[in-house]
Amino acid sequence: MVTIERIAQFVATQAAGDHSGHDLAHIHRVVNLSDYLVGFYPDVDQTVVLAAAWTHDVLDEKLVSDSAQLQQLRQALTACYHAAGLSSDQVTAVYAIIDHMSYAKNLRNHWTLTLAGQLVQDADRLDAIGAVGIGRAFYYGASTGAPMFDPALPPRENLDHTAYRQVTPVINHFYEKLFRLGDLMNTPEAKRIAQERTAVMRQFVAEFKAEWQFGASQDN
Ligand code: ADP
Ligand code: NI
């Protein structure tokens, strides 16, 4: 029998104290979104999807940079999957997802994911957009010391993975990534939700800029 609860506990211990936007609440939302999306695909292994959703940020290079520490964490994670009752094939399927789904990794190499992986990737991307996405972008921006907005700095085009990690005004991040995510969704239901969430962000950014410029004359 598979007990996803065991994996949830592992992640709760590991994620405690993260303040980069990869907090446990993000993980819970991604699990819920993944669970919802997999409901459209009865043939997809729900255990693989949920295990990947729970653990998709555990081995993030941004959070664990030391390679020995990363190796140790990977071993602990593998032990946890087995203790939760996943078969070796399921563990392999979960790693194939979590090792290749991140946005930054896909700027470096384009990875082809299984359908199970596409669902978790859609869920993770949906959590980067809409009202929660707006909150996360400002939270992340503050953690790097980025300004909210700088009208003199245009958004960058075609970011590669190194440029992606450079500090950029938060409003630019909407043009550089968040407004683009809708078109990158893998599945129709995620695309549909993304359209609604993107409309919320577009309205927010338009209002933000209008307030920022309020009363400013054309030449200052
Ligand atoms: P992933 O989890 O796919 O690797 P990231 O770690 O890059 O994605 O992003 C985590 C969260 O931080 C997302 O909500 C993302 O939009 C936000 N974020 C990433 N880079 C920036 C940035 N330069 N400015 C504002 N928010 C950012
Ligand atoms: Ni995530």
PDB file of C-alpha atoms and ligand atoms in Angstrom, residues 20-22 26 56-57 60 62 101-104 124 127-128 133 136-138 140-141 156 164-170 173 177-178, ligand 1:
ATOM      1  CA  SER A  20      12.074  32.035  -1.187  1.00  0.00           C
ATOM      2  CA  GLY A  21       8.517  31.278  -2.277  1.00  0.00           C
ATOM      3  CA  HIS A  22       9.100  27.523  -2.279  1.00  0.00           C
ATOM      4  CA  HIS A  26       3.274  26.395  -2.447  1.00  0.00           C
ATOM      5  CA  HIS A  56       9.251  18.621  -6.891  1.00  0.00           C
ATOM      6  CA  ASP A  57      11.186  21.343  -5.032  1.00  0.00           C
ATOM      7  CA  ASP A  60      16.125  22.527  -6.059  1.00  0.00           C
ATOM      8  CA  LYS A  62      18.679  27.169  -5.694  1.00  0.00           C
ATOM      9  CA  MET A 101      10.369  19.976 -14.782  1.00  0.00           C
ATOM     10  CA  SER A 102      11.724  23.288 -13.490  1.00  0.00           C
ATOM     11  CA  TYR A 103      11.405  26.418 -15.602  1.00  0.00           C
ATOM     12  CA  ALA A 104      15.065  27.314 -15.272  1.00  0.00           C
ATOM     13  CA  ASP A 124       3.680  24.244 -10.674  1.00  0.00           C
ATOM     14  CA  ASP A 127       0.889  28.415  -9.047  1.00  0.00           C
ATOM     15  CA  ALA A 128       3.275  31.017 -10.506  1.00  0.00           C
ATOM     16  CA  GLY A 133       1.540  34.353  -8.711  1.00  0.00           C
ATOM     17  CA  ARG A 136       4.896  35.172  -5.086  1.00  0.00           C
ATOM     18  CA  ALA A 137       6.625  37.442  -7.606  1.00  0.00           C
ATOM     19  CA  PHE A 138       6.776  40.353  -5.127  1.00  0.00           C
ATOM     20  CA  TYR A 140      10.633  36.631  -4.464  1.00  0.00           C
ATOM     21  CA  GLY A 141      11.616  40.092  -5.682  1.00  0.00           C
ATOM     22  CA  ARG A 156      14.495  41.546 -21.429  1.00  0.00           C
ATOM     23  CA  TYR A 164      16.857  34.376 -15.686  1.00  0.00           C
ATOM     24  CA  ARG A 165      18.555  34.405 -12.286  1.00  0.00           C
ATOM     25  CA  GLN A 166      19.722  38.021 -12.527  1.00  0.00           C
ATOM     26  CA  VAL A 167      17.882  40.617 -10.479  1.00  0.00           C
ATOM     27  CA  THR A 168      15.120  42.273 -12.479  1.00  0.00           C
ATOM     28  CA  PRO A 169      12.303  44.647 -11.466  1.00  0.00           C
ATOM     29  CA  VAL A 170       9.295  42.568 -10.410  1.00  0.00           C
ATOM     30  CA  HIS A 173       9.227  39.423 -14.499  1.00  0.00           C
ATOM     31  CA  LYS A 177       8.010  34.895 -17.764  1.00  0.00           C
ATOM     32  CA  LEU A 178       4.575  35.099 -16.158  1.00  0.00           C
TER      33      LEU A 178
HETATM   34  P1  ADP B   1      10.753  26.958 -10.673  1.00  0.00           P
HETATM   35  O1  ADP B   1      10.120  26.606  -9.347  1.00  0.00           O
HETATM   36  O2  ADP B   1       9.975  26.444 -11.847  1.00  0.00           O
HETATM   37  O3  ADP B   1      12.227  26.659 -10.752  1.00  0.00           O
HETATM   38  P2  ADP B   1      11.460  29.582  -9.916  1.00  0.00           P
HETATM   39  O4  ADP B   1      12.151  28.970  -8.755  1.00  0.00           O
HETATM   40  O5  ADP B   1      12.282  30.304 -10.880  1.00  0.00           O
HETATM   41  O6  ADP B   1      10.626  28.517 -10.740  1.00  0.00           O
HETATM   42  O7  ADP B   1      10.334  30.540  -9.378  1.00  0.00           O
HETATM   43  C1  ADP B   1       9.732  30.429  -8.125  1.00  0.00           C
HETATM   44  C2  ADP B   1       8.776  31.610  -7.921  1.00  0.00           C
HETATM   45  O8  ADP B   1       9.504  32.837  -7.900  1.00  0.00           O
HETATM   46  C3  ADP B   1       7.756  31.769  -9.047  1.00  0.00           C
HETATM   47  O9  ADP B   1       6.541  32.225  -8.526  1.00  0.00           O
HETATM   48  C4  ADP B   1       8.408  32.792  -9.950  1.00  0.00           C
HETATM   49  O10 ADP B   1       7.492  33.491 -10.765  1.00  0.00           O
HETATM   50  C5  ADP B   1       9.083  33.692  -8.946  1.00  0.00           C
HETATM   51  N1  ADP B   1      10.255  34.335  -9.550  1.00  0.00           N
HETATM   52  C6  ADP B   1      11.322  33.740 -10.150  1.00  0.00           C
HETATM   53  N2  ADP B   1      12.191  34.671 -10.617  1.00  0.00           N
HETATM   54  C7  ADP B   1      11.655  35.873 -10.294  1.00  0.00           C
HETATM   55  C8  ADP B   1      12.068  37.232 -10.503  1.00  0.00           C
HETATM   56  N3  ADP B   1      13.200  37.549 -11.114  1.00  0.00           N
HETATM   57  N4  ADP B   1      11.267  38.219 -10.027  1.00  0.00           N
HETATM   58  C9  ADP B   1      10.112  37.930  -9.387  1.00  0.00           C
HETATM   59  N5  ADP B   1       9.660  36.674  -9.165  1.00  0.00           N
HETATM   60  C10 ADP B   1      10.422  35.664  -9.606  1.00  0.00           C
END
